[in-house]
CSV table of N, CA and C in Angstrom, one decimal:
chain,number,residue,atom,x,y,z
A,179,MET,N,-31.6,74.4,22.0
A,179,MET,CA,-30.7,73.9,21.0
A,179,MET,C,-29.5,73.1,21.7
A,180,ALA,N,-29.2,72.0,21.1
A,180,ALA,CA,-28.1,71.2,21.7
A,180,ALA,C,-26.8,71.8,21.3
A,181,ASP,N,-25.8,71.6,22.2
A,181,ASP,CA,-24.4,72.1,21.9
A,181,ASP,C,-23.6,71.1,21.1
A,182,THR,N,-24.2,69.9,20.9
A,182,THR,CA,-23.5,68.8,20.1
A,182,THR,C,-24.4,68.3,19.1
A,183,VAL,N,-23.8,67.6,18.1
A,183,VAL,CA,-24.6,67.0,17.0
A,183,VAL,C,-24.0,65.6,16.7
A,184,ARG,N,-24.9,64.7,16.6
A,184,ARG,CA,-24.5,63.3,16.3
A,184,ARG,C,-23.8,63.2,14.9
A,185,LEU,N,-22.8,62.3,14.8
A,185,LEU,CA,-22.1,62.2,13.6
A,185,LEU,C,-23.0,61.8,12.5
A,186,SER,N,-24.0,61.0,12.7
A,186,SER,CA,-24.9,60.5,11.6
A,186,SER,C,-25.6,61.7,11.0
A,187,GLU,N,-26.0,62.7,11.8
A,187,GLU,CA,-26.6,63.9,11.3
A,187,GLU,C,-25.6,64.8,10.4
A,188,VAL,N,-24.4,64.8,10.9
A,188,VAL,CA,-23.3,65.5,10.1
A,188,VAL,C,-23.1,64.8,8.8
A,189,ILE,N,-23.1,63.5,8.8
A,189,ILE,CA,-22.9,62.7,7.6
A,189,ILE,C,-24.0,63.1,6.5
A,190,VAL,N,-25.2,63.2,6.9
A,190,VAL,CA,-26.3,63.5,6.0
A,190,VAL,C,-26.1,64.9,5.4
A,191,GLY,N,-25.7,65.9,6.2
A,191,GLY,CA,-25.4,67.3,5.7
A,191,GLY,C,-24.2,67.3,4.8
A,192,PHE,N,-23.2,66.5,5.2
A,192,PHE,CA,-21.9,66.4,4.4
A,192,PHE,C,-22.2,65.8,3.0
A,193,ALA,N,-23.0,64.8,3.0
A,193,ALA,CA,-23.4,64.1,1.8
A,193,ALA,C,-24.2,65.1,0.9
A,194,ALA,N,-25.1,65.8,1.4
A,194,ALA,CA,-25.9,66.8,0.6
A,194,ALA,C,-25.0,67.9,0.0
A,195,LYS,N,-24.0,68.4,0.8
A,195,LYS,CA,-23.1,69.4,0.4
A,195,LYS,C,-22.2,68.9,-0.8
A,196,ARG,N,-21.9,67.6,-0.7
A,196,ARG,CA,-21.0,67.0,-1.7
A,196,ARG,C,-21.8,66.4,-2.9
A,197,ASN,N,-23.1,66.5,-2.8
A,197,ASN,CA,-23.9,65.9,-3.8
A,197,ASN,C,-23.7,64.3,-3.9
A,198,LEU,N,-23.6,63.7,-2.8
A,198,LEU,CA,-23.4,62.3,-2.7
A,198,LEU,C,-24.8,61.6,-2.3
A,199,SER,N,-25.3,60.8,-3.1
A,199,SER,CA,-26.6,60.1,-2.7
A,199,SER,C,-26.4,59.0,-1.8
A,200,ASP,N,-25.2,58.4,-1.7
A,200,ASP,CA,-24.9,57.3,-0.8
A,200,ASP,C,-24.3,57.8,0.5
A,201,THR,N,-25.1,57.8,1.6
A,201,THR,CA,-24.6,58.3,2.8
A,201,THR,C,-23.6,57.3,3.4
A,202,THR,N,-23.6,56.1,3.1
A,202,THR,CA,-22.6,55.2,3.6
A,202,THR,C,-21.2,55.6,3.0
A,203,LYS,N,-21.2,55.9,1.8
A,203,LYS,CA,-19.9,56.4,1.1
A,203,LYS,C,-19.5,57.7,1.8
A,204,ALA,N,-20.5,58.6,1.9
A,204,ALA,CA,-20.2,59.9,2.5
A,204,ALA,C,-19.6,59.7,4.0
A,205,GLY,N,-20.2,58.8,4.7
A,205,GLY,CA,-19.7,58.5,6.1
A,205,GLY,C,-18.2,58.0,6.1
A,206,LYS,N,-17.9,57.2,5.1
A,206,LYS,CA,-16.5,56.7,5.0
A,206,LYS,C,-15.6,57.8,4.7
A,207,ILE,N,-16.0,58.7,3.7
A,207,ILE,CA,-15.1,59.8,3.4
A,207,ILE,C,-14.9,60.7,4.6
A,208,LEU,N,-16.0,61.0,5.3
A,208,LEU,CA,-16.0,61.9,6.4
A,208,LEU,C,-15.1,61.3,7.5
A,209,ARG,N,-15.3,60.1,7.9
A,209,ARG,CA,-14.5,59.5,8.9
A,209,ARG,C,-13.0,59.4,8.6
A,210,SER,N,-12.7,59.2,7.3
A,210,SER,CA,-11.3,59.2,6.8
A,210,SER,C,-10.7,60.5,7.0
A,211,SER,N,-11.5,61.6,6.7
A,211,SER,CA,-11.0,62.9,6.8
A,211,SER,C,-10.8,63.3,8.3
A,212,ILE,N,-11.7,62.8,9.2
A,212,ILE,CA,-11.5,63.0,10.6
A,212,ILE,C,-10.3,62.3,11.1
A,213,ARG,N,-10.0,61.1,10.7
A,213,ARG,CA,-8.8,60.4,11.1
A,213,ARG,C,-7.5,61.1,10.6
A,214,SER,N,-7.6,61.7,9.4
A,214,SER,CA,-6.4,62.4,8.8
A,214,SER,C,-6.1,63.7,9.6
A,215,ASN,N,-7.1,64.3,10.1
A,215,ASN,CA,-7.0,65.6,10.8
A,215,ASN,C,-7.3,65.5,12.3
A,216,PHE,N,-7.1,64.3,12.9
A,216,PHE,CA,-7.4,64.0,14.2
A,216,PHE,C,-6.8,65.0,15.2
A,217,ALA,N,-5.5,65.1,15.2
A,217,ALA,CA,-4.8,66.0,16.1
A,217,ALA,C,-5.2,67.4,16.0
A,218,HIS,N,-5.5,67.9,14.8
A,218,HIS,CA,-5.9,69.3,14.6
A,218,HIS,C,-7.3,69.5,15.2
A,219,LEU,N,-8.2,68.5,15.0
A,219,LEU,CA,-9.6,68.7,15.5
A,219,LEU,C,-9.5,68.7,17.0
A,220,GLN,N,-8.6,67.8,17.6
A,220,GLN,CA,-8.6,67.8,19.1
A,220,GLN,C,-8.0,69.2,19.6
A,221,SER,N,-7.0,69.7,19.0
A,221,SER,CA,-6.5,71.0,19.5
A,221,SER,C,-7.4,72.2,19.2
A,222,GLU,N,-8.0,72.2,18.0
A,222,GLU,CA,-8.8,73.4,17.6
A,222,GLU,C,-10.2,73.3,18.2
A,223,PHE,N,-10.9,72.2,18.2
A,223,PHE,CA,-12.3,72.1,18.7
A,223,PHE,C,-12.5,71.2,19.9
A,224,GLY,N,-11.4,70.6,20.4
A,224,GLY,CA,-11.5,69.8,21.6
A,224,GLY,C,-12.3,68.5,21.3
A,225,TRP,N,-12.3,68.1,20.1
A,225,TRP,CA,-13.1,66.9,19.7
A,225,TRP,C,-12.3,66.1,18.7
A,226,PRO,N,-12.3,64.8,18.7
A,226,PRO,CA,-12.8,63.9,19.7
A,226,PRO,C,-12.1,64.1,21.0
A,227,PRO,N,-12.7,63.7,22.1
A,227,PRO,CA,-12.0,63.8,23.4
A,227,PRO,C,-10.7,63.0,23.4
A,228,GLU,N,-9.8,63.4,24.3
A,228,GLU,CA,-8.4,62.9,24.4
A,228,GLU,C,-8.5,61.3,24.5
A,229,GLU,N,-9.4,60.8,25.2
A,229,GLU,CA,-9.5,59.3,25.5
A,229,GLU,C,-9.9,58.6,24.2
A,230,LYS,N,-10.4,59.2,23.2
A,230,LYS,CA,-10.9,58.6,22.0
A,230,LYS,C,-9.6,58.2,21.2
A,231,GLU,N,-9.5,56.9,20.8
A,231,GLU,CA,-8.4,56.5,20.0
A,231,GLU,C,-8.7,56.8,18.5
A,232,ASN,N,-7.6,57.0,17.8
A,232,ASN,CA,-7.7,57.3,16.4
A,232,ASN,C,-7.5,55.9,15.6
A,233,ARG,N,-8.6,55.2,15.4
A,233,ARG,CA,-8.5,53.9,14.7
A,233,ARG,C,-9.9,53.6,14.1
A,234,ASP,N,-9.9,52.7,13.2
A,234,ASP,CA,-11.1,52.3,12.6
A,234,ASP,C,-12.0,51.6,13.5
A,235,GLY,N,-13.3,51.6,13.3
A,235,GLY,CA,-14.2,50.7,14.1
A,235,GLY,C,-14.7,51.3,15.4
A,236,ASN,N,-14.1,52.4,15.8
A,236,ASN,CA,-14.5,53.1,17.1
A,236,ASN,C,-15.6,54.1,16.7
A,237,ARG,N,-16.6,54.1,17.5
A,237,ARG,CA,-17.7,55.2,17.3
A,237,ARG,C,-17.2,56.5,17.8
A,238,TYR,N,-17.6,57.5,17.1
A,238,TYR,CA,-17.2,58.9,17.5
A,238,TYR,C,-18.4,59.5,18.4
A,239,PRO,N,-18.0,60.2,19.4
A,239,PRO,CA,-19.0,60.8,20.2
A,239,PRO,C,-19.6,62.0,19.5
A,240,PRO,N,-20.7,62.5,20.0
A,240,PRO,CA,-21.3,63.7,19.3
A,240,PRO,C,-20.3,64.8,19.2
A,241,MET,N,-20.3,65.6,18.2
A,241,MET,CA,-19.3,66.7,18.0
A,241,MET,C,-19.9,68.0,18.3
A,242,PRO,N,-19.0,69.0,18.6
A,242,PRO,CA,-19.5,70.3,18.9
A,242,PRO,C,-20.2,70.9,17.7
A,243,LYS,N,-21.3,71.6,18.0
A,243,LYS,CA,-22.1,72.2,17.0
A,243,LYS,C,-21.3,73.1,16.0
A,244,ALA,N,-20.3,73.8,16.6
A,244,ALA,CA,-19.5,74.7,15.7
A,244,ALA,C,-18.7,73.9,14.7
A,245,LEU,N,-18.2,72.8,15.1
A,245,LEU,CA,-17.4,71.9,14.1
A,245,LEU,C,-18.4,71.3,13.1
A,246,ALA,N,-19.5,70.9,13.5
A,246,ALA,CA,-20.5,70.3,12.6
A,246,ALA,C,-21.0,71.3,11.6
A,247,GLU,N,-21.2,72.6,12.0
A,247,GLU,CA,-21.6,73.6,11.0
A,247,GLU,C,-20.5,73.9,10.0
A,248,VAL,N,-19.2,73.8,10.4
A,248,VAL,CA,-18.1,74.0,9.5
A,248,VAL,C,-18.1,72.9,8.4
A,249,ILE,N,-18.2,71.7,8.9
A,249,ILE,CA,-18.2,70.5,8.0
A,249,ILE,C,-19.4,70.6,7.0
A,250,VAL,N,-20.6,70.8,7.5
A,250,VAL,CA,-21.8,70.8,6.7
A,250,VAL,C,-21.8,72.0,5.7
A,251,THR,N,-21.3,73.2,6.1
A,251,THR,CA,-21.3,74.3,5.2
A,251,THR,C,-20.2,74.3,4.1
A,252,THR,N,-19.1,73.7,4.5
A,252,THR,CA,-17.9,73.7,3.6
A,252,THR,C,-17.8,72.4,2.8
A,253,GLY,N,-18.4,71.3,3.4
A,253,GLY,CA,-18.3,70.0,2.7
A,253,GLY,C,-16.9,69.4,3.0
A,254,LYS,N,-16.2,69.9,3.9
A,254,LYS,CA,-14.9,69.2,4.3
A,254,LYS,C,-14.6,69.4,5.7
A,255,VAL,N,-13.6,68.6,6.2
A,255,VAL,CA,-13.2,68.7,7.6
A,255,VAL,C,-12.1,69.7,7.7
A,256,PRO,N,-12.1,70.6,8.7
A,256,PRO,CA,-11.1,71.6,8.9
A,256,PRO,C,-9.7,70.9,9.0
A,257,ALA,N,-8.7,71.4,8.4
A,257,ALA,CA,-7.4,70.9,8.4
A,257,ALA,C,-6.4,72.0,8.8
A,258,PRO,N,-5.2,71.6,9.4
A,258,PRO,CA,-4.3,72.7,9.7
A,258,PRO,C,-3.8,73.4,8.5
A,259,LYS,N,-3.5,74.7,8.7
A,259,LYS,CA,-3.1,75.6,7.6
A,259,LYS,C,-1.7,75.1,7.2
A,260,LYS,N,-1.5,75.1,5.9
A,260,LYS,CA,-0.1,74.8,5.4
A,260,LYS,C,0.7,76.0,5.3
A,261,ALA,N,2.0,75.8,5.3
A,261,ALA,CA,2.9,77.0,5.3
A,261,ALA,C,2.6,77.8,4.0
A,262,GLY,N,2.5,79.1,4.3
A,262,GLY,CA,2.2,80.1,3.2
A,262,GLY,C,0.7,80.4,3.0
A,263,GLU,N,-0.1,79.8,3.8
A,263,GLU,CA,-1.6,80.0,3.7
A,263,GLU,C,-2.0,81.1,4.6
């Protein structure tokens, strides 16, 4: 079993969890959520790597399997806890 999962595979699972038939739209939603939680994902999962810039148009490297499983099973990108949670 691989320790990483390609983003395209995560997008398919994410779309299925959210009942989205358009994987292009699901990919845009997922990448937007990744950009919004970029610092949290780097500190919590070590992904994307430090040298990856947070901007549109850049391809994301394969993500750790643990992060991919969280996204596919919950249908959302992990975010930092808010005060009081």
